[in-house]
Coordinates of C-alpha atoms in Angstrom, one line a residue:
M1 CA 0.0 0.0 0.0
R2 CA 1.3 3.4 -0.9
I3 CA 2.2 5.9 1.8
M4 CA -0.5 8.3 0.5
E5 CA -3.2 5.7 1.1
L6 CA -1.9 5.0 4.6
V7 CA -1.9 8.5 5.8
Q8 CA -5.5 9.3 4.8
P9 CA -7.3 10.3 8.0
K10 CA -9.9 8.0 9.5
T11 CA -12.6 8.8 12.0
A12 CA -11.0 9.1 15.4
T13 CA -11.8 6.3 17.8
G14 CA -10.0 7.6 20.9
N15 CA -9.9 10.8 22.9
D16 CA -9.2 14.1 21.2
A17 CA -6.0 16.1 21.8
G18 CA -7.6 17.9 24.7
D19 CA -8.1 14.7 26.7
H20 CA -4.3 14.2 27.0
I21 CA -3.7 17.5 28.8
E22 CA -3.3 16.8 32.5
D23 CA -4.8 20.1 33.7
E24 CA -8.4 19.8 32.3
G25 CA -9.3 23.2 33.7
Y26 CA -6.6 24.9 31.7
A27 CA -7.7 22.9 28.6
D28 CA -11.2 24.3 28.9
H29 CA -9.9 27.8 29.4
A30 CA -7.6 27.5 26.4
Q31 CA -10.5 26.1 24.3
R32 CA -12.7 29.1 25.1
T33 CA -9.7 31.5 24.5
L34 CA -9.1 29.9 21.1
A35 CA -12.8 30.2 20.1
D36 CA -12.8 33.8 21.1
A37 CA -9.6 34.5 19.1
L38 CA -11.0 32.7 16.0
N39 CA -14.3 34.5 16.3
A40 CA -12.5 37.8 16.6
S41 CA -10.7 37.2 13.3
G42 CA -14.0 36.3 11.5
R43 CA -13.9 32.5 12.0
D44 CA -16.8 30.5 13.3
S45 CA -15.1 27.6 15.2
P46 CA -11.7 26.0 16.0
G47 CA -12.1 23.7 12.9
A48 CA -13.2 26.3 10.4
E49 CA -9.8 27.4 9.4
D50 CA -9.3 24.1 7.4
Q51 CA -12.1 25.1 5.0
A52 CA -11.0 28.7 4.5
T53 CA -8.3 29.8 2.1
D54 CA -5.3 31.9 3.1
E55 CA -6.3 34.6 0.7
T56 CA -9.6 35.2 2.7
R57 CA -7.7 36.3 5.9
A58 CA -7.4 40.0 6.4
D59 CA -4.5 39.7 8.9
V60 CA -2.2 37.3 10.7
C61 CA -4.3 35.5 13.3
M62 CA -4.3 32.5 15.6
A63 CA -5.7 30.3 12.9
D64 CA -2.5 30.8 10.9
F65 CA -0.3 28.9 13.4
Y66 CA 0.3 25.3 14.6
A67 CA 2.6 24.3 17.4
H68 CA 5.2 21.8 16.3
M69 CA 5.9 20.0 19.6
P70 CA 9.1 18.2 18.9
D71 CA 11.1 21.4 18.7
H72 CA 8.4 23.7 20.3
R73 CA 8.3 26.1 17.4
Y74 CA 5.3 27.3 15.5
I75 CA 4.4 26.6 11.9
F76 CA 3.1 29.7 10.0
A77 CA 0.6 27.8 7.8
P78 CA 0.5 30.2 4.8
T79 CA 4.2 29.8 4.1
R80 CA 5.0 26.7 6.2
D81 CA 7.8 28.7 7.9
L82 CA 8.8 27.9 11.6
W83 CA 8.5 30.8 14.0
P84 CA 10.0 31.0 17.5
A85 CA 7.6 31.5 20.4
S86 CA 8.7 35.1 21.0
S87 CA 7.8 36.1 17.4
V88 CA 4.4 34.5 17.7
N89 CA 3.6 36.2 21.0
S90 CA 4.8 39.5 19.6
R91 CA 2.8 39.3 16.4
L92 CA -0.6 38.1 17.8
P93 CA -2.9 39.8 20.2
W94 CA -3.1 38.2 23.6
P95 CA -6.7 37.0 24.2
A96 CA -8.3 37.4 27.7
G97 CA -9.1 34.3 29.7
A98 CA -12.2 33.6 31.8
D99 CA -10.5 35.4 34.7
G100 CA -9.8 38.4 32.6
K101 CA -6.0 37.8 32.5
K102 CA -4.1 37.9 29.3
V103 CA -3.1 34.5 27.9
R104 CA 0.0 34.0 25.7
P105 CA -1.0 32.9 22.2
T106 CA 1.6 30.2 22.2
D107 CA 0.0 28.6 25.3
V108 CA -3.3 28.4 23.4
L109 CA -1.6 26.9 20.4
D110 CA 0.2 24.3 22.5
A111 CA -3.0 23.2 24.1
E112 CA -5.3 23.2 21.1
R113 CA -3.4 23.4 17.8
S114 CA -0.4 21.1 18.3
V115 CA 1.1 18.6 15.9
E116 CA 3.5 15.8 16.6
Q117 CA 5.2 15.6 13.2
M118 CA 5.8 17.4 10.0
V119 CA 5.7 15.7 6.6
W120 CA 5.6 16.7 2.9
V121 CA 3.1 14.6 1.0
P122 CA 1.1 15.9 -2.0
G123 CA -2.6 15.1 -2.2
E124 CA -3.3 15.0 1.5
P125 CA -4.9 17.6 3.8
M126 CA -2.9 20.2 5.6
V127 CA -3.4 18.4 8.9
I128 CA -3.4 14.6 8.8
K129 CA -5.1 13.3 11.9
D130 CA -4.6 10.1 13.9
R131 CA -1.4 9.1 12.0
L132 CA 2.3 9.2 12.6
I133 CA 5.1 8.2 10.1
D134 CA 8.1 6.2 11.2
G135 CA 10.5 5.5 8.4
G136 CA 8.4 4.3 5.5
G137 CA 5.6 3.0 7.7
V138 CA 2.5 4.6 9.3
I139 CA 1.4 4.3 12.9
E140 CA -2.3 4.7 13.7
R141 CA -2.6 6.7 16.9
A142 CA -5.8 8.5 18.0
G143 CA -5.3 12.1 19.1
V144 CA -2.1 12.8 17.2
S145 CA -1.6 14.9 14.1
I146 CA 0.9 15.4 11.3
F147 CA 1.3 18.8 9.6
N148 CA 1.6 18.5 5.9
L149 CA 4.1 21.0 4.5
Y150 CA 2.9 20.5 0.9
R151 CA 1.0 23.4 -0.7
E152 CA -1.3 23.0 -3.7
P153 CA -0.9 25.2 -6.8
T154 CA -3.3 28.1 -6.9
I155 CA -3.4 28.8 -10.6
Q156 CA -6.8 28.4 -12.4
S157 CA -7.1 26.2 -15.5
G158 CA -7.6 27.9 -18.8
N159 CA -8.8 26.5 -22.1
P160 CA -6.9 23.3 -23.0
K161 CA -7.6 23.9 -26.7
A162 CA -5.8 27.2 -26.5
A163 CA -2.4 25.8 -25.5
G164 CA -1.1 25.7 -29.0
P165 CA 1.8 28.2 -28.7
W166 CA 3.3 26.2 -25.9
L167 CA 2.8 22.9 -27.7
D168 CA 4.4 24.4 -30.8
H169 CA 7.4 25.5 -28.8
V170 CA 7.9 22.1 -27.3
R171 CA 7.6 20.3 -30.6
R172 CA 9.9 22.9 -32.3
I173 CA 12.8 22.3 -30.1
Y174 CA 12.2 18.6 -29.3
P175 CA 10.2 17.3 -32.4
G176 CA 11.1 13.6 -31.8
D177 CA 10.7 13.7 -28.0
A178 CA 7.7 15.9 -27.4
D179 CA 5.3 12.8 -27.2
H180 CA 7.3 11.6 -24.2
I181 CA 8.1 15.0 -22.6
I182 CA 4.5 16.3 -22.6
P183 CA 2.8 13.3 -20.9
W184 CA 5.7 13.3 -18.4
L185 CA 5.0 16.9 -17.4
A186 CA 1.2 16.3 -17.4
H187 CA 1.8 13.4 -14.9
R188 CA 3.6 15.8 -12.6
V189 CA 0.5 18.1 -12.7
Q190 CA -2.2 15.5 -12.4
R191 CA -0.5 13.0 -10.0
P192 CA 2.0 14.9 -8.0
G193 CA 2.1 12.3 -5.2
E194 CA 3.0 9.4 -7.6
K195 CA 6.6 8.7 -8.5
I196 CA 7.9 8.6 -12.1
N197 CA 10.8 6.2 -12.1
H198 CA 12.9 8.0 -14.6
A199 CA 14.3 11.5 -15.0
I200 CA 14.0 13.7 -18.1
V201 CA 17.3 15.1 -19.6
L202 CA 16.6 18.2 -21.7
G203 CA 19.7 19.0 -23.7
G204 CA 20.6 21.4 -26.4
S205 CA 22.6 24.5 -27.1
Q206 CA 22.1 27.6 -25.0
G207 CA 19.3 30.0 -25.7
I208 CA 16.9 27.6 -27.5
G209 CA 14.1 27.9 -24.8
K210 CA 14.5 25.0 -22.4
D211 CA 13.6 27.4 -19.5
T212 CA 10.8 28.8 -21.6
L213 CA 9.4 25.3 -22.0
L214 CA 9.2 24.8 -18.3
E215 CA 7.9 28.3 -17.3
P216 CA 4.2 27.5 -17.4
V217 CA 4.7 24.0 -16.0
K218 CA 6.2 25.7 -12.9
H219 CA 3.0 27.5 -12.2
A220 CA 0.9 24.4 -13.0
V221 CA 2.5 22.4 -10.2
G222 CA 2.9 25.5 -8.0
P223 CA 6.1 27.6 -8.0
W224 CA 6.9 26.4 -4.5
N225 CA 6.7 22.8 -5.6
M226 CA 9.4 23.2 -8.3
Q227 CA 12.9 23.3 -6.9
E228 CA 16.1 24.1 -8.7
V229 CA 19.5 22.9 -7.6
S230 CA 23.0 22.7 -9.1
P231 CA 24.8 19.4 -9.4
A232 CA 27.4 20.4 -6.8
A233 CA 24.7 21.4 -4.3
L234 CA 22.9 18.2 -4.8
L235 CA 26.0 16.3 -3.6
G236 CA 26.0 18.3 -0.3
R237 CA 24.5 17.4 3.1
F238 CA 21.4 19.5 3.0
N239 CA 18.5 18.2 0.8
G240 CA 15.6 20.5 1.3
F241 CA 15.0 20.3 -2.5
V242 CA 13.4 16.9 -2.0
Q243 CA 10.2 18.8 -1.2
S244 CA 9.4 19.1 -4.8
V245 CA 7.0 17.8 -7.5
I246 CA 9.6 18.7 -10.1
L247 CA 13.3 18.9 -9.2
R248 CA 15.3 20.7 -11.8
I249 CA 19.0 20.1 -11.9
S250 CA 20.4 22.9 -14.1
E251 CA 23.5 23.1 -16.2
A252 CA 24.8 19.6 -15.7
R253 CA 28.3 19.3 -17.2
D254 CA 31.6 17.5 -16.7
L255 CA 32.2 17.4 -12.9
G256 CA 35.4 15.4 -13.2
D257 CA 35.7 11.7 -13.4
M258 CA 34.8 10.7 -9.8
D259 CA 32.2 13.4 -9.4
R260 CA 30.4 12.2 -12.5
F261 CA 30.2 8.7 -11.0
A262 CA 29.2 10.1 -7.6
F263 CA 26.5 12.3 -9.2
Y264 CA 25.0 9.3 -11.1
D265 CA 25.1 7.1 -8.0
H266 CA 23.7 9.9 -5.8
M267 CA 20.8 10.5 -8.2
K268 CA 19.5 6.9 -7.9
V269 CA 17.6 7.7 -4.8
Y270 CA 15.9 10.7 -6.3
T271 CA 15.1 9.4 -9.8
A272 CA 13.3 6.2 -8.7
A273 CA 11.5 4.6 -5.8
P274 CA 12.0 2.8 -3.5
P275 CA 12.7 4.3 -1.1
D276 CA 9.2 5.5 -0.7
V277 CA 10.0 8.0 2.0
L278 CA 13.1 10.3 2.2
R279 CA 14.5 12.1 5.2
C280 CA 14.7 15.8 4.6
D281 CA 17.7 17.5 6.2
Q282 CA 17.4 21.3 6.2
K283 CA 19.8 23.6 7.9
N284 CA 18.7 24.5 11.5
L285 CA 15.7 22.2 11.3
R286 CA 14.9 18.7 12.6
E287 CA 14.9 16.0 9.9
F288 CA 11.4 15.1 8.8
A289 CA 9.8 12.7 6.3
V290 CA 9.2 13.6 2.6
V291 CA 7.3 11.2 0.3
N292 CA 9.7 10.3 -2.6
C293 CA 7.6 11.6 -5.5
C294 CA 9.8 14.3 -7.0
G295 CA 10.2 14.2 -10.8
V296 CA 13.7 15.0 -11.9
I297 CA 14.5 17.2 -14.9
I298 CA 18.2 17.6 -15.8
T299 CA 19.0 20.5 -18.2
T300 CA 22.4 20.7 -19.9
N301 CA 24.1 22.3 -22.8
H302 CA 26.8 19.6 -22.9
K303 CA 26.3 16.3 -24.6
A304 CA 29.8 14.7 -24.7
D305 CA 31.1 16.1 -21.4
G306 CA 27.9 16.3 -19.5
I307 CA 26.4 13.7 -17.3
Y308 CA 27.6 10.1 -17.1
L309 CA 25.2 7.3 -18.2
P310 CA 26.0 3.6 -18.3
A311 CA 24.6 1.5 -21.1
D312 CA 22.3 -0.4 -18.8
D313 CA 20.7 2.7 -17.3
R314 CA 16.9 2.6 -16.8
R315 CA 16.4 5.9 -15.1
H316 CA 16.9 8.6 -17.7
Y317 CA 15.1 9.6 -20.9
V318 CA 17.4 11.8 -22.9
A319 CA 16.0 14.4 -25.3
W320 CA 18.4 16.4 -27.3
S321 CA 17.7 19.4 -29.5
D322 CA 19.7 20.2 -32.7
V323 CA 18.0 23.6 -32.9
D324 CA 20.2 26.7 -32.7
R325 CA 19.2 30.0 -31.1
T326 CA 19.6 31.7 -34.5
A327 CA 16.5 29.8 -35.7
F328 CA 14.3 32.1 -33.7
S329 CA 13.2 35.5 -34.8
A330 CA 14.0 38.6 -32.7
D331 CA 10.4 38.9 -31.4
Y332 CA 9.8 35.2 -30.8
W333 CA 10.4 35.3 -27.1
T334 CA 8.6 38.6 -26.6
R335 CA 5.5 37.2 -28.3
L336 CA 5.6 33.8 -26.4
Y337 CA 6.1 35.4 -23.0
G338 CA 3.5 38.0 -23.7
W339 CA 1.1 35.1 -24.5
Y340 CA 2.1 33.4 -21.2
A341 CA 1.3 36.6 -19.3
S342 CA -2.1 37.2 -21.0
G343 CA -3.6 33.8 -20.1
G344 CA -1.3 31.3 -21.9
T345 CA 0.1 29.9 -18.6
E346 CA -3.5 29.1 -17.5
H347 CA -4.2 27.5 -20.9
V348 CA -1.1 25.3 -20.6
T349 CA -2.2 24.4 -17.0
G350 CA -5.6 23.4 -18.3
Y351 CA -4.0 21.3 -21.1
L352 CA -1.7 19.4 -18.7
R353 CA -4.5 18.9 -16.1
T354 CA -6.8 17.2 -18.7
L355 CA -4.3 15.3 -21.0
D356 CA -5.2 11.6 -21.2
L357 CA -2.4 9.7 -19.4
S358 CA -3.8 6.2 -20.0
G359 CA -0.9 5.4 -22.4
F360 CA 1.9 6.7 -20.0
D361 CA 3.4 4.2 -17.6
P362 CA 5.4 6.1 -14.9
K363 CA 7.0 2.9 -13.7
A364 CA 8.2 1.5 -17.0
P365 CA 11.9 2.0 -18.1
P366 CA 12.0 4.9 -20.6
P367 CA 13.0 4.4 -24.3
K368 CA 16.7 4.7 -25.1
T369 CA 17.0 7.5 -27.6
E370 CA 19.8 8.2 -30.0
A371 CA 21.0 11.0 -27.7
F372 CA 21.1 8.5 -24.8
W373 CA 23.5 6.3 -26.7
H374 CA 25.6 9.3 -27.7
I375 CA 26.1 10.2 -24.0
V376 CA 26.8 6.6 -23.1
N377 CA 29.5 6.2 -25.8
A378 CA 30.9 9.6 -25.0
A379 CA 31.4 8.6 -21.4
R380 CA 33.2 5.4 -22.3
P381 CA 36.9 6.2 -21.9
S382 CA 39.6 4.6 -24.0
E383 CA 40.6 2.3 -21.0
E384 CA 37.2 0.6 -21.3
A385 CA 37.9 -0.7 -24.9
E386 CA 41.4 -1.8 -23.8
L387 CA 40.0 -3.6 -20.8
C388 CA 37.5 -5.4 -23.0
D389 CA 40.3 -6.5 -25.4
L390 CA 42.5 -7.6 -22.5
L391 CA 39.7 -9.6 -20.8
E392 CA 39.0 -11.2 -24.2
E393 CA 42.6 -12.4 -24.4
M394 CA 42.2 -13.7 -20.8
Q395 CA 39.1 -15.7 -22.1
H396 CA 36.8 -13.8 -19.8
P397 CA 37.8 -15.4 -16.5
A398 CA 35.2 -16.1 -13.8
A399 CA 37.3 -14.1 -11.3
F400 CA 40.6 -12.3 -11.0
T401 CA 42.5 -9.8 -8.9
L402 CA 43.9 -6.5 -10.0
G403 CA 47.4 -8.1 -9.9
D404 CA 46.2 -10.8 -12.3
L405 CA 44.9 -8.2 -14.7
T406 CA 48.1 -6.1 -14.5
D407 CA 50.3 -9.2 -15.2
A408 CA 48.1 -10.1 -18.2
A409 CA 48.5 -6.6 -19.6
R410 CA 52.3 -6.8 -19.2
R411 CA 52.5 -10.2 -20.9
S412 CA 50.5 -8.9 -23.8
G413 CA 52.7 -5.9 -24.2
R414 CA 49.9 -3.4 -23.6
G415 CA 51.9 -0.6 -22.2
E416 CA 49.2 2.1 -21.9
I417 CA 46.7 0.0 -20.0
T418 CA 49.5 -1.4 -17.8
E419 CA 50.5 2.1 -16.8
W420 CA 46.9 3.0 -16.2
L421 CA 46.3 0.0 -13.9
T422 CA 49.5 0.6 -11.9
D423 CA 48.9 4.3 -11.3
R424 CA 47.7 4.7 -7.7
K425 CA 45.6 7.7 -8.5
N426 CA 43.3 5.5 -10.6
R427 CA 42.5 3.0 -7.8
R428 CA 39.1 4.6 -7.1
V429 CA 38.2 4.7 -10.8
I430 CA 39.2 1.1 -11.7
P431 CA 36.2 -0.5 -10.0
H432 CA 33.8 1.6 -12.0
R433 CA 35.6 0.8 -15.2
L434 CA 35.5 -3.0 -14.4
E435 CA 31.8 -2.7 -13.6
D436 CA 31.2 -1.1 -17.0
V437 CA 32.8 -4.2 -18.7
G438 CA 30.9 -6.7 -16.6
Y439 CA 33.0 -7.4 -13.5
E440 CA 32.3 -6.3 -9.9
P441 CA 33.9 -7.0 -6.5
I442 CA 32.8 -10.2 -4.6
R443 CA 32.9 -9.9 -0.9
N444 CA 34.5 -12.4 1.4
D445 CA 31.9 -12.9 4.1
L446 CA 34.5 -14.6 6.4
A447 CA 36.6 -11.5 6.6
K448 CA 35.6 -8.3 8.4
D449 CA 37.1 -6.1 5.6
G450 CA 35.5 -8.3 2.9
L451 CA 38.9 -9.0 1.2
W452 CA 40.5 -12.3 0.1
K453 CA 43.9 -13.4 1.2
I454 CA 45.8 -14.4 -1.9
D455 CA 49.6 -15.0 -2.1
G456 CA 49.9 -13.6 1.4
K457 CA 48.2 -10.3 0.6
R458 CA 44.6 -9.1 1.2
Q459 CA 43.1 -8.3 -2.2
V460 CA 39.8 -7.4 -3.9
V461 CA 38.5 -10.2 -6.1
Y462 CA 36.5 -9.1 -9.2
A463 CA 34.0 -11.7 -10.5
R464 CA 31.9 -11.8 -13.7
R465 CA 28.6 -10.2 -12.9
E466 CA 26.5 -12.4 -15.1
L467 CA 27.4 -15.5 -13.1
P468 CA 25.1 -16.7 -10.2
L469 CA 26.4 -15.6 -6.8
R470 CA 27.3 -19.2 -5.9
D471 CA 29.6 -19.5 -9.0
R472 CA 31.2 -16.1 -8.2
M473 CA 32.0 -17.2 -4.7
K474 CA 33.5 -20.5 -5.9
A475 CA 35.7 -18.7 -8.4
A476 CA 36.9 -16.3 -5.7
Q477 CA 37.6 -19.3 -3.3
R478 CA 39.7 -21.0 -6.0
L479 CA 41.9 -17.9 -6.3
A480 CA 42.3 -17.8 -2.5
R481 CA 43.4 -21.5 -2.3

């Protein structure tokens, strides 16, 4: 069962939040105070704020805040920012209690509008009652609440039949890929809580309108639900960008040999699920759960020295444009952005919200385009071909050590590959190259470090990946004997 199905609120069967407060008199007092505060701001009851929109509120009021109890700060619901108690008490009027004494707004929020967790999950209400999330699972618990940090888009739909200028632009720069790109984008708009298990790579020369293509889509999913991050920032510790329906990684280019591998490996968790739930680590905030539903778009101007993709990749659809910026007239962009501003963005939103997605499978591996194979082949270094030739001469052994491979290269007179294998600075790259040609390390489960003792030295054994695990283990054991 998906996480979104699990967190849907059910009718509470236990006591409400007020029953857990030890001082019942204070709870009653706080309840009356909250009701007075809500009525003063034009609200009918403590629950009415869930039906009203933020735009209908004339001023900041008690109904705009929830108390996040784990760190005892206060969520400002319109923006999902966390406020300290001092700011809340300074901003809100202090209501009078039954005894006429002023009550701190934060005391009222603690008693009557508290939540036990924060989560980011599209398609669910702002406050999810009687549920807690632990890892990827959901705990049913009466009287608790989760605050949902997701905010829905506010743009209205226009006429889907009037979206022609945007469709023409997409098909102009990606004529062979538009039939995959457009349903992918429509899926992000219609089903923001469902994961697409592959990223879109939008490539082409600078100035052809890749950003322009995405501009109305940003408003269709909600500008706050489309995050942009650089490749270098994505490799860092903080990952607040996972709170996104569309995650755009801009200007991907050659990051150096190891960083390209690291980037590809790091992206696996974001481009496909499982995991169904990610931990969001934002600076100065407690970690919280985010449903893994972001759709990744990578934009790049570099084909040969851009991202790394192996031949067996199943997580990237690569669209490449051969259009040059000189193909567009001087007023093309003025006219298109003018159309966006005069209702075109709403028309694109309406088109994407109503497009039939019955033929689009978000879990299926994407087609491998000609541009995909160009990137794969461009990423193949000269050492890969030489390794293939060397392993063919060795008759594709079931297992070998790096020493075996180096000795074979020397015997065959392959000076360049011998030099590459013996250069210590390549030690971290060699396992990736061997993986590309079908060999991977086999761990020795009887040794803490996983290495095999061969000829009196602890060594890594590489085994042919296509063999069953039992056969790989036997081949490694023969070397060790």
